[in-house]
Tab-separated table of C-alpha atoms and ligand atoms in Angstrom:
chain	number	residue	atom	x	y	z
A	17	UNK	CA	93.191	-121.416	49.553
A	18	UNK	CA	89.736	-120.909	51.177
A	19	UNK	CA	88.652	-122.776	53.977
A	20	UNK	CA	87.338	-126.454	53.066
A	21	UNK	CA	83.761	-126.715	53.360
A	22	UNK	CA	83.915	-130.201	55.240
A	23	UNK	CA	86.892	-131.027	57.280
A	24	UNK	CA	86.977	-134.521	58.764
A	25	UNK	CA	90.473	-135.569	61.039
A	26	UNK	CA	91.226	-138.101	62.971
A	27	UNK	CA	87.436	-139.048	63.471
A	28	UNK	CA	86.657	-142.278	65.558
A	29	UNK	CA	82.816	-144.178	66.400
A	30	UNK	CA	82.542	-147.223	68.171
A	31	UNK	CA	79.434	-148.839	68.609
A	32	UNK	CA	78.749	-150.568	71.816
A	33	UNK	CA	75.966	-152.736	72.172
A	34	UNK	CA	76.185	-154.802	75.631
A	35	UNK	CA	79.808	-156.379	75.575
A	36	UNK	CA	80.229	-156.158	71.943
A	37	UNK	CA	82.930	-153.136	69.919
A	38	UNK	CA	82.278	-152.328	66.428
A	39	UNK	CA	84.861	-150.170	66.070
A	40	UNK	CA	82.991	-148.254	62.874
A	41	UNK	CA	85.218	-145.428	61.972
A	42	UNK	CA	88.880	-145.567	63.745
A	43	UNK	CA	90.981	-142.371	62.662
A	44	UNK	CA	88.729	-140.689	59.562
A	45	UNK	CA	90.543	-137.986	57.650
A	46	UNK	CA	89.955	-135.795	54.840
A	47	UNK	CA	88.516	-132.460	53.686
A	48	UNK	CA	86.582	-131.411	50.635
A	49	UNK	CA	86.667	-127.980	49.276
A	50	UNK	CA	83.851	-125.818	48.244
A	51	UNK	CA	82.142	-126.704	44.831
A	52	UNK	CA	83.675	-130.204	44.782
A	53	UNK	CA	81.149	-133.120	44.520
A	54	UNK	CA	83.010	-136.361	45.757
A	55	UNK	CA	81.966	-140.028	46.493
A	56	UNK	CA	82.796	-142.099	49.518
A	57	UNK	CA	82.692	-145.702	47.958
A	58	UNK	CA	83.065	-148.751	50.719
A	59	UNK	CA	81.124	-151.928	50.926
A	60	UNK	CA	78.003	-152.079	53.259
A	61	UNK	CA	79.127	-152.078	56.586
A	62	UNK	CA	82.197	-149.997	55.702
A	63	UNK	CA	80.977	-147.012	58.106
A	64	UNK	CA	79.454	-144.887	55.312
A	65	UNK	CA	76.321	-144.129	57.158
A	66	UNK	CA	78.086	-143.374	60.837
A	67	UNK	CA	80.731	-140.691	58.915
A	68	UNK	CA	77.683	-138.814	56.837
A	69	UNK	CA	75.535	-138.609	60.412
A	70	UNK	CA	78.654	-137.401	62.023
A	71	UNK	CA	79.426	-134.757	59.686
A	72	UNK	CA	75.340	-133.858	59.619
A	73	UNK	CA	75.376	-133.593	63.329
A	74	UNK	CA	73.298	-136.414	63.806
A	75	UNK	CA	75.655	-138.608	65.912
A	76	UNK	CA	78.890	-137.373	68.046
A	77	UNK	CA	81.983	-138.852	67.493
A	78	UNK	CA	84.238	-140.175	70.726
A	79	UNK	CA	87.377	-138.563	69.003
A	80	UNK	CA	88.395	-136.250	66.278
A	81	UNK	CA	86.752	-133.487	64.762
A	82	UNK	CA	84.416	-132.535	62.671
A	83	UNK	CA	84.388	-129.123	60.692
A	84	UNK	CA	81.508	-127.333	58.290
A	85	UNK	CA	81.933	-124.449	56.270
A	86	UNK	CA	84.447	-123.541	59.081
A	87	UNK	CA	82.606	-124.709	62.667
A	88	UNK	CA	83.671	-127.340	65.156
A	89	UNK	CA	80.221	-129.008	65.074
A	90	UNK	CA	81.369	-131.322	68.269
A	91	UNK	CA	81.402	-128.187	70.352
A	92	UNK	CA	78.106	-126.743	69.138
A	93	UNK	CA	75.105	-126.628	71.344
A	94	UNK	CA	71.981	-128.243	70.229
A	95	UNK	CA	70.081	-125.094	69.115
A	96	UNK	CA	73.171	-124.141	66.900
A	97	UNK	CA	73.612	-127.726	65.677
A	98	UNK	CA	69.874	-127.234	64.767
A	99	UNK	CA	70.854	-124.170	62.763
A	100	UNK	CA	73.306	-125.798	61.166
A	101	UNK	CA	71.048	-129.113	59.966
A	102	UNK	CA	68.332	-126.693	59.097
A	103	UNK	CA	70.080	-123.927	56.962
A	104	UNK	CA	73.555	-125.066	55.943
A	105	UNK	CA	73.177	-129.344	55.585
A	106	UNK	CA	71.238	-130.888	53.312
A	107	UNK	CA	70.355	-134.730	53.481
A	108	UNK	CA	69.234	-137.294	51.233
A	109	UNK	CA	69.191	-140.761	52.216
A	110	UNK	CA	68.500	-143.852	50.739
A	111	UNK	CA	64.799	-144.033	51.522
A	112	UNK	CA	63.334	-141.341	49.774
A	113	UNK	CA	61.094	-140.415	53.330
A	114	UNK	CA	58.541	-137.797	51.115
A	115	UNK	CA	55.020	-137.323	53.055
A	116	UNK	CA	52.891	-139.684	50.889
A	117	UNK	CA	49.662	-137.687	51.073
A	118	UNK	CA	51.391	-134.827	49.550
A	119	UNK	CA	52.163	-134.272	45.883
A	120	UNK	CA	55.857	-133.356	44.603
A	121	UNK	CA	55.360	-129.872	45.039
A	122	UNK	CA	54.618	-129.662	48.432
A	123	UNK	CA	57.116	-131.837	49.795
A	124	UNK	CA	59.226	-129.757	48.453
A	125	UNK	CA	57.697	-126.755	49.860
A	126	UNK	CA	57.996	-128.429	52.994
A	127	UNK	CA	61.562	-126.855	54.384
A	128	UNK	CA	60.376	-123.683	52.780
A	129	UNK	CA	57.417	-123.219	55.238
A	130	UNK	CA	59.477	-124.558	57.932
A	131	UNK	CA	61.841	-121.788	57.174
A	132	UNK	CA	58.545	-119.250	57.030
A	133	UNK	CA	59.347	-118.356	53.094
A	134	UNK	CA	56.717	-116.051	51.922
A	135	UNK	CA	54.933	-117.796	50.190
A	136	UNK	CA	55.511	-116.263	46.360
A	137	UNK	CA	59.077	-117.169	46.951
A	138	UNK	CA	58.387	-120.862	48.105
A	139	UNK	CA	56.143	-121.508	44.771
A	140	UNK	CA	59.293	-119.888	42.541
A	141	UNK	CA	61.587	-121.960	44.428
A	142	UNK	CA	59.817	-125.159	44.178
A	143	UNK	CA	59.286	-124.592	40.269
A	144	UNK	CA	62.706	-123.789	39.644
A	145	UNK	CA	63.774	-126.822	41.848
A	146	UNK	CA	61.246	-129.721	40.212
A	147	UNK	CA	62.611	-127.554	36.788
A	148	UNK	CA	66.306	-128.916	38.175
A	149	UNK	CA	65.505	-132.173	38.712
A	150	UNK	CA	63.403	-132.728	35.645
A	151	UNK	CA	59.917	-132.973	37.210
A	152	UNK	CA	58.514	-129.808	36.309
A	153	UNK	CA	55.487	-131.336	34.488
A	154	UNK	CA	54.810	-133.966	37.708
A	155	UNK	CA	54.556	-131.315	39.985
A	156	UNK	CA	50.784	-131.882	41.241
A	157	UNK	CA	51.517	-135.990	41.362
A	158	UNK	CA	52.013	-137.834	44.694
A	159	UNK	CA	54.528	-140.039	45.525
A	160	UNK	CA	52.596	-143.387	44.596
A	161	UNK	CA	52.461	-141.874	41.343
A	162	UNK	CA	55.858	-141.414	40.753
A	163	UNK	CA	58.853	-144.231	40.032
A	164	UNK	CA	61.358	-145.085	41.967
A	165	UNK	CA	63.703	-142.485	40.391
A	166	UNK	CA	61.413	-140.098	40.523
A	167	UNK	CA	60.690	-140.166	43.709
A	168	UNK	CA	64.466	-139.724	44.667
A	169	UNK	CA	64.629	-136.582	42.475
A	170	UNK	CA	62.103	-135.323	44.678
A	171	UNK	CA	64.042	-136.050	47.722
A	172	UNK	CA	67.246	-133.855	46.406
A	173	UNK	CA	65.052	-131.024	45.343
A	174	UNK	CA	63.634	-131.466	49.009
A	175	UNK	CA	66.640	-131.548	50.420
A	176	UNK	CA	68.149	-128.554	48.592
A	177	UNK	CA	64.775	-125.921	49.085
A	178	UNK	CA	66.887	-123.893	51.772
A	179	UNK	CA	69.775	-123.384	49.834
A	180	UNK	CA	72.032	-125.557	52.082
A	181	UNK	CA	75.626	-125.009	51.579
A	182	UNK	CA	76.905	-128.723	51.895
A	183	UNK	CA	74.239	-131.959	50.715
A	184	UNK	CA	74.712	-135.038	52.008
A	185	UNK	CA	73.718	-138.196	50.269
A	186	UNK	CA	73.573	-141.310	51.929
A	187	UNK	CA	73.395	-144.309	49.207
A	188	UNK	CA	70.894	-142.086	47.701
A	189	UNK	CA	71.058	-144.665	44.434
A	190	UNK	CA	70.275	-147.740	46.566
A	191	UNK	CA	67.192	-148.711	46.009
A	192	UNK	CA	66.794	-147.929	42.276
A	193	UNK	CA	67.391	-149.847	39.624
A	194	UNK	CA	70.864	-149.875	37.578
A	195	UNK	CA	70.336	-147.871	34.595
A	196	UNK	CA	67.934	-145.118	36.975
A	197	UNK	CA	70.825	-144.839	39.625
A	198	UNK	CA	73.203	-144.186	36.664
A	199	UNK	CA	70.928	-140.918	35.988
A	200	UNK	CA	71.523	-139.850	39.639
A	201	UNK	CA	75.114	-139.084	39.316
A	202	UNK	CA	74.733	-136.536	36.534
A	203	UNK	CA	72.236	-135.147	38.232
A	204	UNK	CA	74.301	-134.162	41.347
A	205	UNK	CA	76.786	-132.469	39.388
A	206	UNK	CA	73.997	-130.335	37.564
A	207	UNK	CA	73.379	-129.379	41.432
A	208	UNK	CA	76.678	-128.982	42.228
A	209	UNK	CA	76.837	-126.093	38.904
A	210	UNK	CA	73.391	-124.678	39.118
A	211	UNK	CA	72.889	-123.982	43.239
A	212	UNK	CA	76.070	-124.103	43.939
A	213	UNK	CA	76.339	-126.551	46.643
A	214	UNK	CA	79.046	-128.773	47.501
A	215	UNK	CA	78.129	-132.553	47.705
A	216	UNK	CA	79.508	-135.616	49.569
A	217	UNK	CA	77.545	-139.075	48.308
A	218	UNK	CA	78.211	-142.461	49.765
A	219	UNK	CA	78.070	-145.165	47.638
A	220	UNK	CA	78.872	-148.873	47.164
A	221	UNK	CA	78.043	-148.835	43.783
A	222	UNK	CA	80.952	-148.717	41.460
A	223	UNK	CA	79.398	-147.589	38.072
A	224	UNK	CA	77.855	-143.979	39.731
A	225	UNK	CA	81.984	-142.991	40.863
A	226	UNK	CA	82.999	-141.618	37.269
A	227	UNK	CA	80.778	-139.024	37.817
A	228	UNK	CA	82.799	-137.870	40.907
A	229	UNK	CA	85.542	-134.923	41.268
A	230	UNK	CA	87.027	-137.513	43.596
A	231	UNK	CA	86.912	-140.797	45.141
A	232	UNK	CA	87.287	-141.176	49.187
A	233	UNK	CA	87.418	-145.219	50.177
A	234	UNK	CA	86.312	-146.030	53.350
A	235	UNK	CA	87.878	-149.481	54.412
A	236	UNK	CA	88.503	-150.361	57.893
A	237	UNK	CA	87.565	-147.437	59.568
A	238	UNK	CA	89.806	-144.875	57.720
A	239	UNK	CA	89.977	-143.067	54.367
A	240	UNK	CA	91.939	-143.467	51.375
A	241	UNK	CA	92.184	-141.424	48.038
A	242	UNK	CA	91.166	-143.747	44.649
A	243	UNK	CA	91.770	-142.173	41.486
A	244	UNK	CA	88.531	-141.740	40.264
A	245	UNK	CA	87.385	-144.238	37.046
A	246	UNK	CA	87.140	-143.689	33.415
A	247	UNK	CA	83.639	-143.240	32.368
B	12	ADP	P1	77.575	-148.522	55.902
B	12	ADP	O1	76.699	-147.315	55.870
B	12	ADP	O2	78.863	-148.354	55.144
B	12	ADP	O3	76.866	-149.767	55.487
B	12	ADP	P2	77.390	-148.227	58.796
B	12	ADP	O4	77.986	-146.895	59.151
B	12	ADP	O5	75.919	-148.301	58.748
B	12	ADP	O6	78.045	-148.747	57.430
B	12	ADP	O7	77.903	-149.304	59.845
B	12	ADP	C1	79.270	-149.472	60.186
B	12	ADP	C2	79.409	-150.573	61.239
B	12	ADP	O8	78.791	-150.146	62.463
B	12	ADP	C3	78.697	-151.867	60.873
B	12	ADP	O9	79.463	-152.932	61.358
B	12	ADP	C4	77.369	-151.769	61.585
B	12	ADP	O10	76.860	-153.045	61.870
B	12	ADP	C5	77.721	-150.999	62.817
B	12	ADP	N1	76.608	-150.160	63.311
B	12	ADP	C6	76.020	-149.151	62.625
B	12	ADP	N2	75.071	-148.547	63.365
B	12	ADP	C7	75.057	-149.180	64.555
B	12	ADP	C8	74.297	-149.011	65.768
B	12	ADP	N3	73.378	-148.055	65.896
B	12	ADP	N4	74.572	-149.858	66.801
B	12	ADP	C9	75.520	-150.807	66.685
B	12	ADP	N5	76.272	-151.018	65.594
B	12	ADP	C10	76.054	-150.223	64.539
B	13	MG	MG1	74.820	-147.044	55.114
Protein backbone atom coordinates (compact mmCIF):
# COMPACT_ATOMS: atom_id res chain seq x y z
CA UNK A 1 0.00 0.00 0.00
CA UNK A 2 1.42 3.51 -0.69
CA UNK A 3 1.47 6.07 1.75
CA UNK A 4 -2.05 7.92 2.24
CA UNK A 5 -2.01 11.25 0.88
CA UNK A 6 -3.85 12.83 4.02
CA UNK A 7 -3.47 11.22 7.33
CA UNK A 8 -5.53 12.71 10.15
CA UNK A 9 -5.21 10.80 13.99
CA UNK A 10 -6.24 11.60 17.00
CA UNK A 11 -6.65 15.39 16.02
CA UNK A 12 -8.13 17.79 18.74
CA UNK A 13 -9.14 22.03 18.46
CA UNK A 14 -10.66 23.82 21.10
CA UNK A 15 -11.67 27.18 20.73
CA UNK A 16 -11.29 29.50 23.59
CA UNK A 17 -12.81 32.70 23.58
CA UNK A 18 -12.59 34.41 27.23
CA UNK A 19 -14.02 31.65 29.67
CA UNK A 20 -15.88 29.84 27.09
CA UNK A 21 -14.58 25.83 25.43
CA UNK A 22 -15.85 24.84 22.16
CA UNK A 23 -14.33 21.82 22.08
CA UNK A 24 -14.49 21.70 17.92
CA UNK A 25 -12.71 18.59 16.95
CA UNK A 26 -11.93 16.08 20.06
CA UNK A 27 -9.94 12.91 18.71
CA UNK A 28 -10.23 13.23 14.55
CA UNK A 29 -9.11 10.14 12.70
CA UNK A 30 -8.86 8.96 9.30
CA UNK A 31 -6.71 8.83 6.15
CA UNK A 32 -7.50 9.07 2.48
CA UNK A 33 -5.42 7.50 -0.13
CA UNK A 34 -4.14 8.97 -3.27
CA UNK A 35 -6.74 9.43 -6.17
CA UNK A 36 -9.71 9.06 -3.78
CA UNK A 37 -12.20 12.01 -3.77
CA UNK A 38 -14.24 11.77 -0.41
CA UNK A 39 -16.84 14.01 1.41
CA UNK A 40 -16.88 15.02 5.03
CA UNK A 41 -20.73 15.55 5.57
CA UNK A 42 -21.72 17.14 9.25
CA UNK A 43 -24.18 19.83 10.02
CA UNK A 44 -22.92 23.51 10.32
CA UNK A 45 -21.08 23.79 13.30
CA UNK A 46 -19.93 20.16 13.11
CA UNK A 47 -16.08 21.30 12.85
CA UNK A 48 -15.85 20.97 9.05
CA UNK A 49 -14.11 24.21 8.55
CA UNK A 50 -11.47 23.84 11.73
CA UNK A 51 -10.39 20.02 10.28
CA UNK A 52 -9.93 21.37 6.39
CA UNK A 53 -7.70 24.57 7.90
CA UNK A 54 -5.87 22.09 9.99
CA UNK A 55 -5.02 19.77 7.36
CA UNK A 56 -4.20 23.08 4.93
CA UNK A 57 -1.91 24.39 7.55
CA UNK A 58 -3.92 27.20 8.27
CA UNK A 59 -4.62 26.56 12.00
CA UNK A 60 -2.48 24.17 14.51
CA UNK A 61 -4.09 21.66 16.29
CA UNK A 62 -3.44 21.29 20.38
CA UNK A 63 -3.15 17.41 19.82
CA UNK A 64 -2.78 14.82 17.19
CA UNK A 65 -1.31 14.90 13.96
CA UNK A 66 -1.63 15.89 10.85
CA UNK A 67 0.09 14.18 7.73
CA UNK A 68 0.30 15.29 3.73
CA UNK A 69 1.54 13.33 1.05
CA UNK A 70 3.80 11.93 3.88
CA UNK A 71 4.89 15.25 6.20
CA UNK A 72 4.08 16.01 9.81
CA UNK A 73 2.74 19.49 8.92
CA UNK A 74 2.59 20.35 12.93
CA UNK A 75 6.35 20.23 12.96
CA UNK A 76 6.95 22.25 9.81
CA UNK A 77 8.36 25.70 9.95
CA UNK A 78 6.47 28.48 8.42
CA UNK A 79 8.51 28.83 5.18
CA UNK A 80 7.97 25.00 4.56
CA UNK A 81 4.31 25.16 5.60
CA UNK A 82 4.30 27.96 2.92
CA UNK A 83 5.69 25.46 0.43
CA UNK A 84 3.39 23.16 1.21
CA UNK A 85 0.03 25.64 0.85
CA UNK A 86 1.61 27.00 -2.25
CA UNK A 87 2.66 23.87 -4.32
CA UNK A 88 1.06 20.75 -2.87
CA UNK A 89 -2.67 22.16 -1.24
CA UNK A 90 -5.18 23.44 -3.09
CA UNK A 91 -8.24 25.38 -1.53
CA UNK A 92 -11.59 26.24 -2.48
CA UNK A 93 -13.91 27.64 -0.10
CA UNK A 94 -17.28 28.56 -0.02
CA UNK A 95 -16.90 32.17 -1.12
CA UNK A 96 -15.61 32.02 -4.40
CA UNK A 97 -12.80 35.08 -3.30
CA UNK A 98 -11.81 35.74 -7.40
CA UNK A 99 -10.24 39.44 -7.88
CA UNK A 100 -13.35 41.16 -9.34
CA UNK A 101 -11.51 43.50 -11.71
CA UNK A 102 -10.04 40.58 -13.39
CA UNK A 103 -11.66 38.35 -15.98
CA UNK A 104 -11.71 34.35 -15.61
CA UNK A 105 -8.57 33.96 -17.21
CA UNK A 106 -6.47 35.85 -15.17
CA UNK A 107 -7.58 34.79 -11.93
CA UNK A 108 -6.66 31.83 -12.92
CA UNK A 109 -3.35 32.86 -14.06
CA UNK A 110 -2.98 34.26 -10.81
CA UNK A 111 -0.99 31.21 -8.85
CA UNK A 112 0.76 30.74 -12.13
CA UNK A 113 2.60 34.14 -11.95
CA UNK A 114 2.95 33.74 -8.34
CA UNK A 115 4.76 30.58 -9.12
CA UNK A 116 6.86 32.70 -12.01
CA UNK A 117 5.38 30.24 -14.96
CA UNK A 118 6.70 31.45 -18.18
CA UNK A 119 4.32 32.86 -19.46
CA UNK A 120 3.43 30.45 -22.74
CA UNK A 121 2.92 27.80 -20.18
CA UNK A 122 0.53 29.90 -17.87
CA UNK A 123 -1.82 30.79 -21.08
CA UNK A 124 -1.80 26.71 -22.00
CA UNK A 125 -2.52 26.00 -18.52
CA UNK A 126 -5.26 28.37 -18.00
CA UNK A 127 -6.97 27.19 -21.40
CA UNK A 128 -6.74 23.71 -20.63
CA UNK A 129 -8.05 24.48 -17.03
CA UNK A 130 -11.30 26.90 -18.04
CA UNK A 131 -11.46 23.78 -20.95
CA UNK A 132 -11.90 21.45 -17.52
CA UNK A 133 -14.28 23.28 -15.93
CA UNK A 134 -16.40 24.12 -18.92
CA UNK A 135 -15.64 27.85 -19.30
CA UNK A 136 -13.49 27.84 -22.16
CA UNK A 137 -15.70 30.25 -24.20
CA UNK A 138 -16.05 32.82 -20.88
CA UNK A 139 -12.58 33.15 -20.61
CA UNK A 140 -12.25 37.11 -21.21
CA UNK A 141 -15.60 37.68 -18.79
CA UNK A 142 -15.27 39.04 -15.21
CA UNK A 143 -16.69 37.78 -12.34
CA UNK A 144 -19.94 40.08 -12.32
CA UNK A 145 -20.50 38.52 -15.51
CA UNK A 146 -20.54 35.18 -14.55
CA UNK A 147 -23.35 33.07 -12.29
CA UNK A 148 -23.04 31.85 -9.27
CA UNK A 149 -21.83 28.45 -10.57
CA UNK A 150 -19.72 29.83 -12.71
CA UNK A 151 -17.97 31.70 -10.68
CA UNK A 152 -17.16 28.62 -8.40
CA UNK A 153 -15.80 26.74 -11.45
CA UNK A 154 -13.46 29.45 -11.64
CA UNK A 155 -12.40 29.11 -8.13
CA UNK A 156 -11.40 25.16 -8.63
CA UNK A 157 -9.60 25.88 -11.82
CA UNK A 158 -7.87 28.65 -9.59
CA UNK A 159 -7.23 26.57 -7.08
CA UNK A 160 -5.81 23.69 -9.16
CA UNK A 161 -3.27 26.10 -11.67
CA UNK A 162 -0.14 24.69 -9.67
CA UNK A 163 -0.88 21.26 -9.97
CA UNK A 164 -1.47 20.75 -6.19
CA UNK A 165 -1.39 17.24 -5.12
CA UNK A 166 -4.32 17.30 -2.49
CA UNK A 167 -7.59 20.12 -3.06
CA UNK A 168 -9.43 21.07 -0.39
CA UNK A 169 -13.00 22.18 -0.62
CA UNK A 170 -14.64 23.83 2.04
CA UNK A 171 -18.64 23.80 1.40
CA UNK A 172 -17.58 24.80 -1.97
CA UNK A 173 -21.55 24.14 -3.05
CA UNK A 174 -22.88 26.52 -0.37
CA UNK A 175 -23.92 29.29 -1.77
CA UNK A 176 -25.36 28.00 -5.08
CA UNK A 177 -28.44 27.01 -5.82
CA UNK A 178 -29.70 23.18 -5.66
CA UNK A 179 -29.70 21.94 -9.08
CA UNK A 180 -26.03 24.17 -9.80
CA UNK A 181 -24.39 22.56 -6.61
CA UNK A 182 -25.57 19.16 -7.97
CA UNK A 183 -23.18 19.97 -11.13
CA UNK A 184 -20.27 20.53 -8.68
CA UNK A 185 -19.90 17.03 -7.58
CA UNK A 186 -19.34 15.58 -11.04
CA UNK A 187 -17.18 18.03 -11.65
CA UNK A 188 -14.67 17.12 -8.85
CA UNK A 189 -14.43 13.70 -9.93
CA UNK A 190 -13.62 14.85 -13.63
CA UNK A 191 -10.64 16.60 -11.54
CA UNK A 192 -9.95 13.89 -9.58
CA UNK A 193 -9.43 11.66 -13.34
CA UNK A 194 -8.05 14.37 -15.51
CA UNK A 195 -5.15 16.18 -13.05
CA UNK A 196 -4.94 13.68 -10.97
CA UNK A 197 -5.45 15.18 -7.67
CA UNK A 198 -6.88 13.76 -4.68
CA UNK A 199 -9.87 15.72 -3.13
CA UNK A 200 -11.40 16.09 0.37
CA UNK A 201 -14.92 18.32 0.18
CA UNK A 202 -16.92 19.25 3.21
CA UNK A 203 -20.35 19.34 2.88
CA UNK A 204 -23.70 19.51 4.71
CA UNK A 205 -25.55 18.94 1.81
CA UNK A 206 -26.83 15.46 1.43
CA UNK A 207 -27.75 15.21 -2.35
CA UNK A 208 -23.79 16.18 -3.61
CA UNK A 209 -22.45 12.69 -1.29
CA UNK A 210 -23.35 10.04 -4.11
CA UNK A 211 -20.84 11.46 -6.02
CA UNK A 212 -18.20 10.53 -3.34
CA UNK A 213 -15.63 7.42 -3.20
CA UNK A 214 -16.51 7.74 0.47
CA UNK A 215 -18.36 9.37 3.14
CA UNK A 216 -16.41 10.69 6.47
CA UNK A 217 -19.21 12.10 9.22
CA UNK A 218 -18.07 14.51 11.42
CA UNK A 219 -20.37 14.52 14.61
CA UNK A 220 -19.17 15.55 17.89
CA UNK A 221 -15.78 16.18 17.26
CA UNK A 222 -14.76 12.78 15.73
CA UNK A 223 -15.14 10.83 12.48
CA UNK A 224 -17.20 8.08 11.40
CA UNK A 225 -17.39 6.01 8.08
CA UNK A 226 -21.18 6.28 6.22
CA UNK A 227 -21.67 4.09 3.42
CA UNK A 228 -21.91 6.35 0.78
CA UNK A 229 -25.75 6.84 -0.93
CA UNK A 230 -27.33 5.52 -3.98
CA UNK A 231 -27.45 8.07 -6.63
P1 LIG B 1 -18.48 23.88 10.35
O1 LIG B 1 -17.48 24.29 9.32
O2 LIG B 1 -18.80 22.41 10.32
O3 LIG B 1 -19.73 24.70 10.31
P2 LIG B 1 -16.61 25.06 12.24
O4 LIG B 1 -15.33 24.29 12.14
O5 LIG B 1 -16.66 26.36 11.54
O6 LIG B 1 -17.83 24.11 11.80
O7 LIG B 1 -16.93 25.32 13.78
C1 LIG B 1 -16.91 24.29 14.76
C2 LIG B 1 -17.24 24.88 16.13
O8 LIG B 1 -16.18 25.77 16.53
C3 LIG B 1 -18.50 25.74 16.15
O9 LIG B 1 -19.12 25.56 17.39
C4 LIG B 1 -17.98 27.15 16.00
O10 LIG B 1 -18.86 28.07 16.58
C5 LIG B 1 -16.66 27.09 16.70
N1 LIG B 1 -15.66 28.02 16.13
C6 LIG B 1 -15.20 27.99 14.85
N2 LIG B 1 -14.26 28.93 14.66
C7 LIG B 1 -14.12 29.58 15.83
C8 LIG B 1 -13.28 30.66 16.28
N3 LIG B 1 -12.39 31.25 15.47
N4 LIG B 1 -13.41 31.06 17.58
C9 LIG B 1 -14.28 30.45 18.40
N5 LIG B 1 -15.09 29.43 18.06
C10 LIG B 1 -15.01 28.99 16.80
MG1 LIG C 1 -17.63 25.58 7.74
Amino acid sequence: MSEPMVAVEGLTRTYRTGKVEVPALRGASFSVASGELVAIKGRSGSGKTTLLNLIGGLDTADAGTVRVAGKDIGGLPEDDLLALRRDVIGFVFQSHGLIPVLSAAENVEVPLRLARTAPAERDKRVQVLLGLVGLADHAEQRPYELSGGQRQRVAIARALANRPRLLLADEPTGQLDSETAAAIMPLLRAVVASEGVTVLVATHDQALLGEADRVLHLEDGAITETPVPAA
